[in-house]
Short mmCIF file of C-alpha atoms in Angstrom, two decimals:
data_model
loop_
_atom_site.label_atom_id
_atom_site.label_comp_id
_atom_site.label_asym_id
_atom_site.label_seq_id
_atom_site.Cartn_x
_atom_site.Cartn_y
_atom_site.Cartn_z
CA MET T 19 94.14 85.35 129.71
CA ARG T 20 91.86 87.98 131.37
CA ARG T 21 88.83 89.10 129.43
CA GLU T 22 90.19 92.64 129.48
CA THR T 23 93.32 91.51 127.65
CA GLN T 24 91.35 89.49 125.11
CA ASN T 25 89.08 92.58 124.41
CA VAL T 26 92.01 94.92 123.92
CA LEU T 27 93.61 92.40 121.64
CA LEU T 28 90.51 92.09 119.51
CA ILE T 29 90.33 95.88 119.10
CA LEU T 30 93.96 96.26 118.27
CA LEU T 31 93.98 93.34 115.83
CA GLY T 32 90.77 94.44 114.20
CA GLY T 33 92.13 98.10 113.97
CA ALA T 34 95.30 96.80 112.39
CA LEU T 35 93.45 94.84 109.67
CA VAL T 36 91.22 97.71 108.79
CA LYS T 37 94.25 100.03 108.70
CA ILE T 38 96.41 97.95 106.34
CA ALA T 39 93.29 97.25 104.18
CA LEU T 40 92.60 100.89 103.79
CA ASN T 41 96.24 102.15 103.20
CA GLY T 42 97.17 99.38 100.84
CA ASP T 43 99.75 97.63 103.03
CA TYR T 44 97.67 94.45 102.83
CA LEU T 45 99.09 94.10 99.34
CA ARG T 46 102.28 92.91 100.99
CA TYR T 47 100.50 89.75 102.13
CA VAL T 48 97.56 88.86 99.99
CA LYS T 49 95.99 89.46 96.67
CA PRO T 50 93.89 92.62 95.88
CA ALA T 51 90.60 90.67 95.80
CA GLN T 52 91.09 89.92 99.44
CA GLN T 53 90.65 93.54 100.64
CA PRO T 54 86.76 93.34 101.32
CA TRP T 55 87.33 90.26 103.48
CA ILE T 56 90.12 91.88 105.42
CA ILE T 57 87.98 94.95 106.04
CA ALA T 58 84.94 92.81 107.08
CA GLY T 59 87.06 90.69 109.40
CA GLY T 60 88.59 93.75 110.98
CA ALA T 61 85.34 95.54 111.39
CA VAL T 62 83.80 92.29 113.08
CA MET T 63 86.78 92.10 115.59
CA LEU T 64 86.28 95.80 116.49
CA VAL T 65 82.54 95.42 116.99
CA LEU T 66 83.07 92.24 119.10
CA GLY T 67 85.77 93.86 121.20
CA ALA T 68 83.85 97.00 121.79
CA THR T 69 80.72 95.18 122.60
CA ALA T 70 82.56 93.01 125.11
CA ILE T 71 84.06 95.95 126.77
CA ILE T 72 80.78 97.78 127.10
CA ARG T 73 79.15 94.68 128.49
CA ASP T 74 81.92 94.13 131.06
CA ILE T 75 81.77 97.69 132.21
CA THR T 76 78.01 97.57 132.63
CA ALA T 77 78.40 94.23 134.60
CA ALA T 78 81.14 95.59 136.76
CA ARG T 79 78.96 98.66 137.61
CA ALA T 80 75.98 96.56 138.46
CA ALA T 81 78.14 94.32 140.61
CA ALA T 82 79.65 97.25 142.50
CA LYS T 83 76.23 98.71 143.10
CA ALA T 84 74.87 95.47 144.36
CA ALA T 85 77.88 95.10 146.68
CA GLN T 86 77.55 98.54 148.21
CA GLU T 87 73.82 97.87 148.85
CA SER T 88 74.64 94.60 150.56
CA GLU T 89 77.62 96.16 152.46
CA ALA T 90 79.70 93.32 150.97
CA ASP T 91 82.32 95.47 149.29
CA THR T 92 85.34 93.86 151.19
CA GLU T 93 88.46 92.17 150.17
CA HIS T 94 88.98 88.54 151.30
CA PRO T 95 92.51 87.02 151.19
CA ASP T 96 92.67 83.52 150.11
CA ALA T 97 93.69 80.40 152.36
CA HIS T 98 97.37 81.31 152.13
CA GLY T 99 96.89 84.92 153.21
CA HIS T 100 97.61 86.78 149.94
CA HIS T 101 95.68 87.84 146.79
CA HIS T 102 95.79 86.46 143.38
CA HIS T 103 96.99 88.75 140.68
CA PRO T 104 96.18 88.42 136.85
CA ALA T 105 99.02 87.15 134.75
CA ARG T 106 100.76 90.30 133.42
CA SER T 107 102.60 88.06 130.86
CA ALA T 108 99.40 87.93 128.86
CA TRP T 109 99.89 91.51 127.83
CA LEU T 110 102.95 90.55 125.97
CA LEU T 111 100.62 89.22 123.29
CA VAL T 112 99.73 92.89 122.55
CA VAL T 113 103.34 93.62 121.34
CA PRO T 114 103.19 91.80 117.96
CA VAL T 115 99.68 93.24 117.24
CA LEU T 116 101.12 96.75 117.97
CA ALA T 117 104.11 96.02 115.69
CA VAL T 118 101.62 95.31 112.79
CA PHE T 119 99.51 98.28 113.69
CA LEU T 120 102.35 100.75 113.71
CA VAL T 121 105.07 99.31 111.55
CA ALA T 122 103.95 96.99 108.61
CA PRO T 123 106.67 94.42 107.67
CA PRO T 124 108.03 94.87 104.26
CA ALA T 125 107.12 92.62 101.30
CA LEU T 126 109.03 89.59 100.30
CA GLY T 127 112.23 90.33 98.47
CA ALA T 128 115.56 89.04 97.33
CA ASP T 129 116.16 86.78 100.42
CA SER T 130 112.99 84.87 99.61
CA VAL T 131 114.21 84.25 96.04
CA THR T 132 117.58 82.96 97.10
CA ARG T 133 115.85 80.54 99.54
CA THR T 134 113.21 79.36 96.97
CA GLU T 135 113.99 77.75 93.66
CA ALA T 136 112.64 79.70 90.78
CA ARG T 137 110.25 77.52 88.54
CA LEU T 138 108.05 77.83 85.47
CA PRO T 139 104.60 79.07 86.53
CA ALA T 140 102.17 76.36 87.24
CA SER T 141 99.75 77.54 84.67
CA ALA T 142 102.43 76.79 81.94
CA ALA T 143 102.26 73.01 82.66
CA THR T 144 98.77 72.85 81.05
CA THR T 145 99.43 75.46 78.36
CA SER T 146 99.82 74.45 74.73
CA ALA T 147 101.97 76.39 72.29
CA ALA T 148 98.87 77.60 70.44
CA ALA T 149 97.88 79.57 73.59
CA PHE T 150 100.65 82.11 72.92
CA PRO T 151 99.45 84.76 70.47
CA PRO T 152 101.93 87.06 68.82
CA LEU T 153 103.07 90.01 70.92
CA PRO T 154 101.40 93.43 70.16
CA ALA T 155 103.02 95.76 67.73
CA GLY T 156 105.53 98.25 69.13
CA ALA T 157 109.26 98.85 69.43
CA VAL T 158 109.07 97.89 73.17
CA VAL T 159 106.31 95.51 74.59
CA PRO T 160 105.77 95.87 78.36
CA MET T 161 105.13 92.40 79.81
CA ALA T 162 104.65 90.80 83.20
CA MET T 163 107.62 88.85 84.45
CA ASN T 164 105.36 85.88 84.90
CA GLU T 165 104.41 85.96 81.09
CA VAL T 166 107.94 86.44 79.90
CA VAL T 167 109.19 83.39 81.86
CA THR T 168 106.16 81.34 80.74
CA ARG T 169 106.74 82.24 77.05
CA ALA T 170 110.49 81.69 77.35
CA GLY T 171 110.17 78.23 78.90
CA TRP T 172 107.17 76.97 77.04
CA ASP T 173 106.37 78.78 73.85
CA ALA T 174 107.51 76.61 70.91
CA ASN T 175 106.52 79.32 68.38
CA GLY T 176 109.08 81.74 69.72
CA THR T 177 106.84 84.80 69.72
CA MET T 178 109.42 86.74 71.71
CA ASN T 179 112.26 86.05 69.32
CA GLY T 180 113.67 89.25 68.01
CA ARG T 181 111.30 91.35 70.18
CA THR T 182 112.27 94.00 72.74
CA VAL T 183 110.24 93.44 75.97
CA GLU T 184 110.14 95.59 79.11
CA VAL T 185 109.77 94.00 82.56
CA SER T 186 110.10 95.40 86.10
CA GLY T 187 111.30 93.57 89.18
CA PHE T 188 113.85 93.69 91.89
CA VAL T 189 117.54 92.74 91.79
CA VAL T 190 118.85 89.52 93.27
CA HIS T 191 122.55 88.77 93.43
CA THR T 192 123.11 85.01 93.75
CA GLY T 193 125.66 82.52 92.56
CA GLY T 194 127.72 85.24 90.76
CA GLN T 195 124.76 86.28 88.66
CA THR T 196 122.48 89.24 88.68
CA LEU T 197 118.69 88.35 88.40
CA LEU T 198 115.66 90.43 88.08
CA ALA T 199 112.85 88.78 89.94
CA ARG T 200 109.08 88.96 90.73
CA LEU T 201 107.16 86.81 93.33
CA VAL T 202 103.98 85.20 92.00
CA ILE T 203 101.21 84.42 94.52
CA SER T 204 98.11 82.36 94.27
CA CYS T 205 96.38 83.59 97.38
CA CYS T 206 98.89 85.15 99.86
CA ALA T 207 102.64 85.74 100.51
CA ALA T 208 102.86 82.25 102.16
CA ASP T 209 102.55 80.49 98.76
CA ALA T 210 104.79 83.09 96.87
CA ALA T 211 107.04 81.52 94.15
CA PRO T 212 109.76 83.46 92.29
CA VAL T 213 110.09 83.96 88.52
CA THR T 214 113.32 85.37 87.36
CA VAL T 215 115.36 86.40 84.34
CA HIS T 216 119.13 86.59 84.24
CA LEU T 217 120.42 89.99 83.25
CA LYS T 218 123.25 89.24 80.77
CA GLY T 219 125.29 92.30 80.31
CA GLY T 220 124.30 95.97 80.93
CA ASP T 221 125.08 97.81 84.18
CA ALA T 222 122.49 96.14 86.40
CA ASP T 223 125.40 94.61 88.41
CA ARG T 224 125.90 97.98 90.24
CA PHE T 225 122.47 98.02 91.91
CA PRO T 226 122.17 96.31 95.32
CA SER T 227 119.83 93.40 96.01
CA ASP T 228 116.13 94.49 96.40
CA THR T 229 116.50 97.66 94.07
CA TRP T 230 113.54 97.88 91.74
CA LEU T 231 114.38 98.28 88.06
CA ARG T 232 112.62 98.69 84.84
CA VAL T 233 114.60 96.76 82.16
CA ALA T 234 114.07 96.65 78.39
CA GLY T 235 115.86 93.98 76.30
CA ARG T 236 115.64 90.85 74.32
CA ILE T 237 115.29 87.36 75.68
CA VAL T 238 117.93 84.74 74.44
CA PRO T 239 115.90 81.97 72.80
CA GLY T 240 116.45 78.57 74.34
CA THR T 241 118.03 79.75 77.59
CA ALA T 242 115.05 78.96 79.83
CA THR T 243 115.43 75.29 80.71
CA GLU T 244 114.69 73.00 83.52
CA SER T 245 118.30 72.77 84.44
CA ASN T 246 118.43 76.52 85.21
CA SER T 247 115.02 76.58 86.79
CA TYR T 248 113.44 78.27 83.72
CA THR T 249 115.46 81.45 84.08
CA PRO T 250 115.94 82.98 80.57
CA ASP T 251 118.74 85.24 79.73
CA LEU T 252 117.72 88.81 79.06
CA VAL T 253 120.11 91.15 77.34
CA PRO T 254 119.29 94.70 78.52
CA THR T 255 119.12 97.65 76.27
CA THR T 256 117.90 100.07 78.90
CA VAL T 257 118.02 99.86 82.67
CA GLU T 258 116.07 102.38 84.80
CA ARG T 259 115.81 102.34 88.51
CA ILE T 260 112.18 102.66 89.76
CA THR T 261 110.21 103.09 93.01
CA ALA T 262 108.89 99.77 94.39
CA PRO T 263 105.24 99.30 93.36
CA LYS T 264 102.44 99.47 95.91
CA ASP T 265 101.46 95.94 94.79
CA PRO T 266 104.89 94.10 94.50
CA TYR T 267 103.47 90.65 93.49
CA GLU T 268 102.19 89.21 90.21
CA TYR T 269 99.22 86.78 90.04
#
């Protein structure tokens, strides 16, 4: 790959990183805490690319001036009588960088859930029953999907029994069931693992996969087991369609 191509790639990739970090698209790939590192990495790439371009232009001008002064600015064919040309195929590497710069891929969704078995969050394996305090007062308790699934699968005290909880997530149709899902990440989208609840009843079946919903209802005790990948039944009382959040993952 020629230096010119390398420098352009550095600038495009650095610009793409800074762009997604500033407009929030980076949340489709990594945790919010990674934003400063993405900005720093993109800025370093921009500086390196710009510095290399300036240095190459300066060197080229100096070489051209020296060539004119020595009257050596001539073109010499190689031993086969033709000239070497740079590999134009190297510029194809610019295409994926431009794709990220211009059109950010969507966050992971229903397809990722159907291809990855839902499981109890890893933190639950080391959590004792005493670690689950009673839910706060209120007719409806907003909760993260991660916490709902953890309590349903691990809380021996039944703190959610008889309580109406509210969760948000995207619809997944699989195996004749309608699930509400969120993806939990530890660092980035590459380690995403789904947590799901089974919507039992209500009208959620009418929504296509990847539709974001806010659902209030009651968890059926004892329905989150190892045999069903810790997916509790949730009997909805209200189902509301919502806009996909800027940060689609849980942590």
